[in-house]
Amino acid sequence: MKIDLFEAKERLLKGDVVAIPTETVYGLAASIHQPHAIQKIFLLKGRPQDNPLIVHIASVNQALDLMLSIPEDFHELAERFWPGPLTLVVPAKIDRVPNVVRASLPTVALRFPSHPLAQELLKLTGPLVAPSANLSGRPSSTLPHHVEQDFGSSFPVLDGGASSSGLESTILIEKNGWVMGRKGAIPQEELMDWLIEDSATVSSRPLCPGQYYRHYSPLAKLTTSSTYDGTPPVVLGFIERSYPGANEVIELGSLNHPEQIGASLYDKLRLLDRRNIPAAWVDLNFPKEGLLATIAERLYKSCQEC
Ligand code: TXA
Ligand code: MG
């Protein structure tokens, strides 16, 4: 059910959960001051409690209010990439950011979205926690009707149109220097000036708790192997390639335009289920560079067997 900005504000301030648009994906939002609504997000999504939530803010000052200390280069990163699809994990003021938001970690993930409607809303409500607006493990939502598919047609959605990037924010974590927590809408190559060189060796375990869990999977069984032998008969592939033996190719777009692939990736994954397609082969044979590295990671994780 689509609602307007005023109703979204009213509902959030009285402790409801509302789906909101961002430039990456839709979020399932609650006010940081409404613990019951925050709990409801975990229940609605079926999200494990040990997976913390991103706090969305509409100014650097709002971010500073929630931070215990300011890591080196924080201001530089904020100036360069905010508002936009970069999430920064920093030391939290634990009395300002409830435990349930942080999953009891001493840090908080902060994101300043560039979507104009998200910004207008955040100015009216103050900080909002919001995970992606999908059932846990399923593809994220980039359109209002995706949210309704997962949470029902009467679920309130602030309609901001299609999310332009279609891939979640890139997450950087401060660990005596910045390291990648999650690939995302800003390619790693654009962040090299800020990342410490040995990012990969900082930890062999995922740095974002959410990275432990299955993600982005449609009900369709997705497979990937280096060569395609005609089974299953449906292929998720690219415009410039041919797939001998396939009955149907669902085109993800052109490898020359990764931003277009990103924008409709989750819609294509959701399409498989809307059409009751039981299985598909995913073409992962492309260079994992720039945004294509993020797209490859999402597709890889969406293969249930991987
Ligand atoms: O683009 C996005 O980031 C979207 C939109 C709605 O803003 N949000 C999103 O939220 O992708 P979610 O909950 O689907 O993914 C957030 C990720 C999870 O992997 C979680 O574990 C990680 O961020 N995270 C949150 N707080 C963290 C923290 N304090 N330390 C490490 N990882 C954290
Ligand atoms: Mg998510």
mmCIF file of C-alpha atoms and ligand atoms in Angstrom:
data_model
loop_
_atom_site.group_PDB
_atom_site.id
_atom_site.type_symbol
_atom_site.label_atom_id
_atom_site.label_comp_id
_atom_site.label_asym_id
_atom_site.label_seq_id
_atom_site.Cartn_x
_atom_site.Cartn_y
_atom_site.Cartn_z
ATOM 1 C CA MET A 1 0.000 0.000 0.000
ATOM 2 C CA LYS A 2 1.590 3.221 -1.143
ATOM 3 C CA ILE A 3 1.672 6.062 1.379
ATOM 4 C CA ASP A 4 2.895 9.663 1.125
ATOM 5 C CA LEU A 5 5.679 11.446 2.953
ATOM 6 C CA PHE A 6 3.408 12.866 5.660
ATOM 7 C CA GLU A 7 1.868 9.491 6.468
ATOM 8 C CA ALA A 8 5.291 7.809 6.478
ATOM 9 C CA LYS A 9 6.517 10.378 9.006
ATOM 10 C CA GLU A 10 3.422 10.011 11.211
ATOM 11 C CA ARG A 11 3.635 6.224 11.218
ATOM 12 C CA LEU A 12 7.366 6.138 11.973
ATOM 13 C CA LEU A 13 7.068 8.619 14.838
ATOM 14 C CA LYS A 14 4.262 6.617 16.449
ATOM 15 C CA GLY A 15 6.289 3.389 16.279
ATOM 16 C CA ASP A 16 5.290 1.660 13.046
ATOM 17 C CA VAL A 17 7.559 0.023 10.489
ATOM 18 C CA VAL A 18 7.418 1.568 6.998
ATOM 19 C CA ALA A 19 9.242 0.649 3.778
ATOM 20 C CA ILE A 20 11.213 3.578 2.390
ATOM 21 C CA PRO A 21 13.003 4.217 -0.901
ATOM 22 C CA THR A 22 16.749 4.716 -1.156
ATOM 23 C CA GLU A 23 18.994 4.977 -4.199
ATOM 24 C CA THR A 24 20.370 1.469 -3.506
ATOM 25 C CA VAL A 25 17.396 -0.688 -2.448
ATOM 26 C CA TYR A 26 14.202 -0.151 -0.445
ATOM 27 C CA GLY A 27 14.650 -0.280 3.340
ATOM 28 C CA LEU A 28 12.364 -1.528 6.126
ATOM 29 C CA ALA A 29 12.546 1.488 8.412
ATOM 30 C CA ALA A 30 11.895 2.238 12.080
ATOM 31 C CA SER A 31 12.814 5.212 14.230
ATOM 32 C CA ILE A 32 15.982 4.680 16.265
ATOM 33 C CA HIS A 33 13.867 5.786 19.274
ATOM 34 C CA GLN A 34 11.213 3.046 18.867
ATOM 35 C CA PRO A 35 12.566 -0.256 20.280
ATOM 36 C CA HIS A 36 9.322 -2.177 19.640
ATOM 37 C CA ALA A 37 9.304 -1.149 16.000
ATOM 38 C CA ILE A 38 12.965 -2.170 15.691
ATOM 39 C CA GLN A 39 12.133 -5.605 17.156
ATOM 40 C CA LYS A 40 9.273 -5.854 14.667
ATOM 41 C CA ILE A 41 11.738 -5.422 11.779
ATOM 42 C CA PHE A 42 13.617 -8.546 12.896
ATOM 43 C CA LEU A 43 10.334 -10.488 13.173
ATOM 44 C CA LEU A 44 8.977 -9.307 9.821
ATOM 45 C CA LYS A 45 12.164 -10.209 7.970
ATOM 46 C CA GLY A 46 12.929 -13.376 9.901
ATOM 47 C CA ARG A 47 16.302 -11.771 10.570
ATOM 48 C CA PRO A 48 18.695 -13.258 13.137
ATOM 49 C CA GLN A 49 19.179 -10.945 16.145
ATOM 50 C CA ASP A 50 22.968 -11.075 15.775
ATOM 51 C CA ASN A 51 22.773 -9.227 12.453
ATOM 52 C CA PRO A 52 22.997 -5.474 13.190
ATOM 53 C CA LEU A 53 21.098 -2.748 11.332
ATOM 54 C CA ILE A 54 22.343 0.291 9.404
ATOM 55 C CA VAL A 55 21.356 3.688 10.845
ATOM 56 C CA HIS A 56 20.340 6.202 8.163
ATOM 57 C CA ILE A 57 20.988 9.882 8.754
ATOM 58 C CA ALA A 58 20.456 13.077 6.737
ATOM 59 C CA SER A 59 23.529 15.103 7.705
ATOM 60 C CA VAL A 60 27.090 14.634 8.903
ATOM 61 C CA ASN A 61 26.059 16.280 12.182
ATOM 62 C CA GLN A 62 23.406 13.623 12.778
ATOM 63 C CA ALA A 63 26.146 11.041 12.241
ATOM 64 C CA LEU A 64 28.528 12.746 14.651
ATOM 65 C CA ASP A 65 25.804 12.659 17.361
ATOM 66 C CA LEU A 66 25.897 8.847 17.267
ATOM 67 C CA MET A 67 29.691 8.394 17.141
ATOM 68 C CA LEU A 68 32.005 7.895 20.110
ATOM 69 C CA SER A 69 35.091 9.051 18.234
ATOM 70 C CA ILE A 70 35.953 10.238 14.746
ATOM 71 C CA PRO A 71 38.227 7.826 12.873
ATOM 72 C CA GLU A 72 40.971 9.162 10.643
ATOM 73 C CA ASP A 73 39.716 10.071 7.148
ATOM 74 C CA PHE A 74 36.060 9.923 8.275
ATOM 75 C CA HIS A 75 35.467 13.526 7.209
ATOM 76 C CA GLU A 76 37.279 13.014 3.920
ATOM 77 C CA LEU A 77 35.198 9.926 3.088
ATOM 78 C CA ALA A 78 31.977 11.673 4.107
ATOM 79 C CA GLU A 79 32.818 14.710 2.004
ATOM 80 C CA ARG A 80 33.637 12.610 -1.031
ATOM 81 C CA PHE A 81 30.843 10.002 -0.897
ATOM 82 C CA TRP A 82 27.951 11.364 1.217
ATOM 83 C CA PRO A 83 25.165 11.591 0.461
ATOM 84 C CA GLY A 84 25.498 8.327 -1.447
ATOM 85 C CA PRO A 85 25.789 4.551 -1.248
ATOM 86 C CA LEU A 86 28.667 4.287 1.248
ATOM 87 C CA THR A 87 28.097 2.920 4.771
ATOM 88 C CA LEU A 88 30.754 3.622 7.393
ATOM 89 C CA VAL A 89 31.078 1.396 10.485
ATOM 90 C CA VAL A 90 32.488 3.485 13.333
ATOM 91 C CA PRO A 91 32.697 3.425 17.163
ATOM 92 C CA ALA A 92 29.176 3.968 18.577
ATOM 93 C CA LYS A 93 27.955 6.105 21.447
ATOM 94 C CA ILE A 94 26.297 3.153 23.122
ATOM 95 C CA ASP A 95 23.796 5.296 25.029
ATOM 96 C CA ARG A 96 22.572 6.833 21.741
ATOM 97 C CA VAL A 97 22.427 3.679 19.616
ATOM 98 C CA PRO A 98 20.377 0.887 21.266
ATOM 99 C CA ASN A 99 21.937 -2.564 21.659
ATOM 100 C CA VAL A 100 19.334 -4.178 19.418
ATOM 101 C CA VAL A 101 20.456 -1.959 16.513
ATOM 102 C CA ARG A 102 24.144 -2.834 16.960
ATOM 103 C CA ALA A 103 23.581 -6.507 17.884
ATOM 104 C CA SER A 104 25.550 -5.540 21.013
ATOM 105 C CA LEU A 105 28.655 -4.590 19.017
ATOM 106 C CA PRO A 106 30.524 -1.431 20.108
ATOM 107 C CA THR A 107 30.170 -0.031 16.576
ATOM 108 C CA VAL A 108 27.405 1.476 14.445
ATOM 109 C CA ALA A 109 26.946 1.411 10.662
ATOM 110 C CA LEU A 110 26.024 4.880 9.321
ATOM 111 C CA ARG A 111 24.634 5.742 5.917
ATOM 112 C CA PHE A 112 23.527 9.085 4.416
ATOM 113 C CA PRO A 113 21.333 8.175 1.417
ATOM 114 C CA SER A 114 21.149 10.427 -1.641
ATOM 115 C CA HIS A 115 17.526 9.621 -2.554
ATOM 116 C CA PRO A 116 15.691 12.983 -2.205
ATOM 117 C CA LEU A 117 12.575 11.470 -0.619
ATOM 118 C CA ALA A 118 14.655 9.508 1.889
ATOM 119 C CA GLN A 119 16.451 12.729 2.826
ATOM 120 C CA GLU A 120 13.187 14.671 3.221
ATOM 121 C CA LEU A 121 11.809 11.925 5.449
ATOM 122 C CA LEU A 122 14.969 11.677 7.598
ATOM 123 C CA LYS A 123 14.851 15.434 8.180
ATOM 124 C CA LEU A 124 11.330 15.017 9.583
ATOM 125 C CA THR A 125 11.928 11.862 11.635
ATOM 126 C CA GLY A 126 15.588 11.892 12.700
ATOM 127 C CA PRO A 127 17.733 8.748 12.369
ATOM 128 C CA LEU A 128 16.025 5.642 10.978
ATOM 129 C CA VAL A 129 17.321 2.098 11.168
ATOM 130 C CA ALA A 130 16.657 0.153 7.982
ATOM 131 C CA PRO A 131 17.762 -3.202 6.615
ATOM 132 C CA SER A 132 16.872 -4.043 3.039
ATOM 133 C CA ALA A 133 13.106 -4.532 2.621
ATOM 134 C CA ASN A 134 13.041 -8.237 1.799
ATOM 135 C CA LEU A 135 12.479 -11.478 3.662
ATOM 136 C CA SER A 136 15.831 -12.656 5.059
ATOM 137 C CA GLY A 137 17.786 -14.597 2.454
ATOM 138 C CA ARG A 138 15.663 -13.380 -0.474
ATOM 139 C CA PRO A 139 16.545 -10.844 -3.205
ATOM 140 C CA SER A 140 16.361 -7.209 -2.061
ATOM 141 C CA SER A 141 13.559 -4.888 -3.188
ATOM 142 C CA THR A 142 14.131 -2.143 -5.732
ATOM 143 C CA LEU A 143 10.468 -1.326 -6.476
ATOM 144 C CA PRO A 144 7.398 -0.858 -4.244
ATOM 145 C CA HIS A 145 5.756 -3.995 -5.622
ATOM 146 C CA HIS A 146 8.776 -6.087 -4.555
ATOM 147 C CA VAL A 147 8.111 -4.981 -0.970
ATOM 148 C CA GLU A 148 4.445 -5.936 -1.366
ATOM 149 C CA GLN A 149 5.427 -9.355 -2.739
ATOM 150 C CA ASP A 150 7.348 -10.077 0.470
ATOM 151 C CA PHE A 151 5.223 -8.334 3.120
ATOM 152 C CA GLY A 152 1.724 -8.203 1.615
ATOM 153 C CA SER A 153 -0.279 -5.637 -0.324
ATOM 154 C CA SER A 154 -1.373 -3.736 2.800
ATOM 155 C CA PHE A 155 2.206 -3.125 3.968
ATOM 156 C CA PRO A 156 2.941 0.652 3.960
ATOM 157 C CA VAL A 157 5.498 1.711 1.340
ATOM 158 C CA LEU A 158 6.676 5.259 0.697
ATOM 159 C CA ASP A 159 6.845 5.242 -3.110
ATOM 160 C CA GLY A 160 10.080 6.702 -4.425
ATOM 161 C CA GLY A 161 10.050 4.884 -7.763
ATOM 162 C CA ALA A 162 12.754 2.445 -8.833
ATOM 163 C CA SER A 163 16.002 2.462 -6.825
ATOM 164 C CA SER A 164 18.549 3.864 -9.276
ATOM 165 C CA SER A 165 21.599 1.828 -8.297
ATOM 166 C CA GLY A 166 19.801 -1.401 -7.384
ATOM 167 C CA LEU A 167 22.781 -2.740 -5.402
ATOM 168 C CA GLU A 168 23.234 -2.199 -1.655
ATOM 169 C CA SER A 169 25.706 0.312 -0.259
ATOM 170 C CA THR A 170 29.396 -0.503 -0.021
ATOM 171 C CA ILE A 171 30.365 -0.980 3.636
ATOM 172 C CA LEU A 172 33.711 0.198 5.033
ATOM 173 C CA ILE A 173 34.693 -0.753 8.566
ATOM 174 C CA GLU A 174 37.205 1.136 10.664
ATOM 175 C CA LYS A 175 39.825 -1.290 12.038
ATOM 176 C CA ASN A 176 42.899 0.858 12.619
ATOM 177 C CA GLY A 177 42.337 1.923 9.011
ATOM 178 C CA TRP A 178 39.395 1.262 6.654
ATOM 179 C CA VAL A 179 38.640 -2.225 5.356
ATOM 180 C CA MET A 180 35.871 -3.497 3.044
ATOM 181 C CA GLY A 181 32.963 -5.083 4.926
ATOM 182 C CA ARG A 182 30.712 -5.607 1.894
ATOM 183 C CA LYS A 183 31.110 -4.949 -1.808
ATOM 184 C CA GLY A 184 28.434 -2.593 -3.048
ATOM 185 C CA ALA A 185 27.261 0.221 -5.281
ATOM 186 C CA ILE A 186 30.616 2.037 -5.024
ATOM 187 C CA PRO A 187 33.292 -0.168 -6.622
ATOM 188 C CA GLN A 188 36.310 -1.037 -4.482
ATOM 189 C CA GLU A 189 38.592 0.594 -7.084
ATOM 190 C CA GLU A 190 37.119 4.022 -6.201
ATOM 191 C CA LEU A 191 37.979 3.506 -2.533
ATOM 192 C CA MET A 192 41.592 2.366 -2.855
ATOM 193 C CA ASP A 193 42.968 5.699 -1.564
ATOM 194 C CA TRP A 194 41.257 5.080 1.776
ATOM 195 C CA LEU A 195 41.610 1.307 2.233
ATOM 196 C CA ILE A 196 44.522 -0.169 4.137
ATOM 197 C CA GLU A 197 46.593 -2.335 1.865
ATOM 198 C CA ASP A 198 46.207 -5.588 3.733
ATOM 199 C CA SER A 199 42.387 -5.417 3.927
ATOM 200 C CA ALA A 200 42.123 -9.063 2.938
ATOM 201 C CA THR A 201 44.348 -10.246 5.767
ATOM 202 C CA VAL A 202 42.715 -8.243 8.583
ATOM 203 C CA SER A 203 40.320 -11.081 9.242
ATOM 204 C CA SER A 204 39.557 -14.412 7.634
ATOM 205 C CA ARG A 205 35.994 -14.184 9.013
ATOM 206 C CA PRO A 206 33.374 -11.895 7.453
ATOM 207 C CA LEU A 207 33.515 -8.484 9.113
ATOM 208 C CA CYS A 208 29.781 -7.826 8.674
ATOM 209 C CA PRO A 209 27.728 -10.357 10.659
ATOM 210 C CA GLY A 210 25.198 -10.413 7.806
ATOM 211 C CA GLN A 211 27.773 -11.901 5.449
ATOM 212 C CA TYR A 212 27.432 -15.260 7.253
ATOM 213 C CA TYR A 213 23.888 -15.725 6.077
ATOM 214 C CA ARG A 214 22.418 -16.872 2.801
ATOM 215 C CA HIS A 215 21.421 -13.927 0.637
ATOM 216 C CA TYR A 216 19.605 -12.714 -2.447
ATOM 217 C CA SER A 217 18.183 -16.170 -3.306
ATOM 218 C CA PRO A 218 15.023 -16.687 -5.311
ATOM 219 C CA LEU A 219 13.089 -19.937 -4.795
ATOM 220 C CA ALA A 220 14.389 -21.039 -8.205
ATOM 221 C CA LYS A 221 17.456 -23.245 -7.925
ATOM 222 C CA LEU A 222 20.358 -21.340 -9.466
ATOM 223 C CA THR A 223 23.473 -23.109 -10.646
ATOM 224 C CA THR A 224 26.738 -21.913 -12.026
ATOM 225 C CA SER A 225 29.526 -23.900 -13.577
ATOM 226 C CA SER A 226 32.231 -22.762 -15.949
ATOM 227 C CA THR A 227 30.516 -24.190 -19.032
ATOM 228 C CA TYR A 228 26.842 -24.418 -19.944
ATOM 229 C CA ASP A 229 25.629 -27.788 -21.235
ATOM 230 C CA GLY A 230 21.996 -26.947 -21.951
ATOM 231 C CA THR A 231 20.619 -27.757 -18.481
ATOM 232 C CA PRO A 232 18.676 -26.250 -16.910
ATOM 233 C CA PRO A 233 16.966 -24.783 -19.986
ATOM 234 C CA VAL A 234 16.720 -21.228 -18.626
ATOM 235 C CA VAL A 235 19.825 -19.001 -18.533
ATOM 236 C CA LEU A 236 20.478 -15.717 -16.745
ATOM 237 C CA GLY A 237 22.925 -14.166 -19.169
ATOM 238 C CA PHE A 238 24.110 -11.171 -21.157
ATOM 239 C CA ILE A 239 22.827 -9.519 -24.324
ATOM 240 C CA GLU A 240 26.082 -9.874 -26.255
ATOM 241 C CA ARG A 241 26.410 -13.616 -25.656
ATOM 242 C CA SER A 242 24.658 -16.661 -27.041
ATOM 243 C CA TYR A 243 23.870 -19.769 -25.072
ATOM 244 C CA PRO A 244 23.462 -22.765 -27.404
ATOM 245 C CA GLY A 245 21.003 -25.271 -25.982
ATOM 246 C CA ALA A 246 19.040 -22.750 -23.890
ATOM 247 C CA ASN A 247 15.255 -22.558 -24.304
ATOM 248 C CA GLU A 248 15.140 -19.091 -22.830
ATOM 249 C CA VAL A 249 17.679 -16.434 -21.897
ATOM 250 C CA ILE A 250 16.646 -13.913 -19.251
ATOM 251 C CA GLU A 251 18.877 -10.969 -20.069
ATOM 252 C CA LEU A 252 20.604 -9.247 -17.178
ATOM 253 C CA GLY A 253 21.837 -6.544 -19.582
ATOM 254 C CA SER A 254 25.121 -5.794 -21.313
ATOM 255 C CA LEU A 255 28.511 -6.370 -19.680
ATOM 256 C CA ASN A 256 29.452 -2.967 -21.131
ATOM 257 C CA HIS A 257 26.832 -1.322 -18.896
ATOM 258 C CA PRO A 258 27.212 -2.818 -15.429
ATOM 259 C CA GLU A 259 25.203 0.000 -13.815
ATOM 260 C CA GLN A 260 22.187 -1.079 -15.885
ATOM 261 C CA ILE A 261 22.697 -4.706 -14.852
ATOM 262 C CA GLY A 262 22.835 -3.587 -11.205
ATOM 263 C CA ALA A 263 19.675 -1.505 -11.448
ATOM 264 C CA SER A 264 17.494 -4.449 -12.494
ATOM 265 C CA LEU A 265 19.397 -7.401 -10.976
ATOM 266 C CA TYR A 266 16.976 -8.099 -8.107
ATOM 267 C CA ASP A 267 13.962 -7.616 -10.366
ATOM 268 C CA LYS A 268 15.372 -10.307 -12.696
ATOM 269 C CA LEU A 269 15.989 -12.689 -9.774
ATOM 270 C CA ARG A 270 12.448 -12.040 -8.523
ATOM 271 C CA LEU A 271 11.083 -12.574 -12.045
ATOM 272 C CA LEU A 272 12.140 -16.233 -11.879
ATOM 273 C CA ASP A 273 9.753 -16.796 -8.971
ATOM 274 C CA ARG A 274 6.960 -14.651 -10.404
ATOM 275 C CA ARG A 275 7.053 -16.954 -13.430
ATOM 276 C CA ASN A 276 7.488 -20.138 -11.367
ATOM 277 C CA ILE A 277 10.715 -21.013 -13.177
ATOM 278 C CA PRO A 278 12.179 -23.865 -11.112
ATOM 279 C CA ALA A 279 15.845 -23.559 -12.096
ATOM 280 C CA ALA A 280 18.294 -21.450 -14.089
ATOM 281 C CA TRP A 281 21.979 -21.414 -14.981
ATOM 282 C CA VAL A 282 23.794 -18.173 -14.182
ATOM 283 C CA ASP A 283 26.595 -16.894 -16.429
ATOM 284 C CA LEU A 284 29.379 -15.861 -14.064
ATOM 285 C CA ASN A 285 32.114 -15.961 -16.715
ATOM 286 C CA PHE A 286 33.102 -12.317 -16.781
ATOM 287 C CA PRO A 287 35.924 -10.202 -15.329
ATOM 288 C CA LYS A 288 35.172 -9.353 -11.687
ATOM 289 C CA GLU A 289 36.165 -5.696 -11.938
ATOM 290 C CA GLY A 290 34.474 -2.472 -10.884
ATOM 291 C CA LEU A 291 30.730 -2.811 -10.367
ATOM 292 C CA LEU A 292 30.880 -6.250 -12.028
ATOM 293 C CA ALA A 293 32.709 -7.503 -8.915
ATOM 294 C CA THR A 294 29.676 -6.535 -6.797
ATOM 295 C CA ILE A 295 27.258 -8.048 -9.320
ATOM 296 C CA ALA A 296 29.271 -11.305 -9.398
ATOM 297 C CA GLU A 297 29.235 -11.486 -5.596
ATOM 298 C CA ARG A 298 25.437 -11.017 -5.475
ATOM 299 C CA LEU A 299 24.858 -13.636 -8.193
ATOM 300 C CA TYR A 300 27.271 -16.061 -6.571
ATOM 301 C CA LYS A 301 25.478 -15.785 -3.230
ATOM 302 C CA SER A 302 22.076 -16.149 -4.867
ATOM 303 C CA CYS A 303 23.067 -19.657 -6.010
ATOM 304 C CA GLN A 304 21.763 -21.769 -3.158
ATOM 305 C CA GLU A 305 24.344 -24.510 -3.677
ATOM 306 C CA CYS A 306 27.299 -22.113 -3.493
HETATM 307 O O1 TXA B 1 22.113 0.008 0.698
HETATM 308 C C1 TXA B 1 21.969 -0.420 1.844
HETATM 309 O O2 TXA B 1 22.903 -0.497 2.647
HETATM 310 C C2 TXA B 1 20.537 -0.870 2.261
HETATM 311 C C3 TXA B 1 19.640 0.378 2.273
HETATM 312 C C4 TXA B 1 18.244 0.069 2.773
HETATM 313 O O3 TXA B 1 20.257 1.396 3.009
HETATM 314 N N1 TXA B 1 20.566 -1.520 3.539
HETATM 315 C C5 TXA B 1 21.082 -2.768 3.717
HETATM 316 O O4 TXA B 1 20.894 -3.262 4.997
HETATM 317 O O5 TXA B 1 21.646 -3.393 2.841
HETATM 318 P P1 TXA B 1 21.072 -4.815 5.353
HETATM 319 O O6 TXA B 1 20.563 -4.930 6.741
HETATM 320 O O7 TXA B 1 20.391 -5.644 4.333
HETATM 321 O O8 TXA B 1 22.616 -5.046 5.352
HETATM 322 C C6 TXA B 1 23.402 -4.391 6.314
HETATM 323 C C7 TXA B 1 24.708 -5.076 6.499
HETATM 324 C C8 TXA B 1 24.587 -6.451 7.174
HETATM 325 O O9 TXA B 1 25.485 -7.347 6.528
HETATM 326 C C9 TXA B 1 25.050 -6.174 8.606
HETATM 327 O O10 TXA B 1 25.638 -7.302 9.206
HETATM 328 C C10 TXA B 1 26.057 -5.035 8.391
HETATM 329 O O11 TXA B 1 25.468 -4.242 7.398
HETATM 330 N N2 TXA B 1 26.258 -4.209 9.605
HETATM 331 C C11 TXA B 1 25.372 -3.391 10.217
HETATM 332 N N3 TXA B 1 25.905 -2.859 11.326
HETATM 333 C C12 TXA B 1 27.173 -3.332 11.430
HETATM 334 C C13 TXA B 1 28.232 -3.165 12.363
HETATM 335 N N4 TXA B 1 28.104 -2.396 13.440
HETATM 336 N N5 TXA B 1 29.396 -3.816 12.141
HETATM 337 C C14 TXA B 1 29.549 -4.605 11.034
HETATM 338 N N6 TXA B 1 28.576 -4.817 10.121
HETATM 339 C C15 TXA B 1 27.404 -4.195 10.305
HETATM 340 MG MG MG B 2 19.947 -7.150 3.036
#
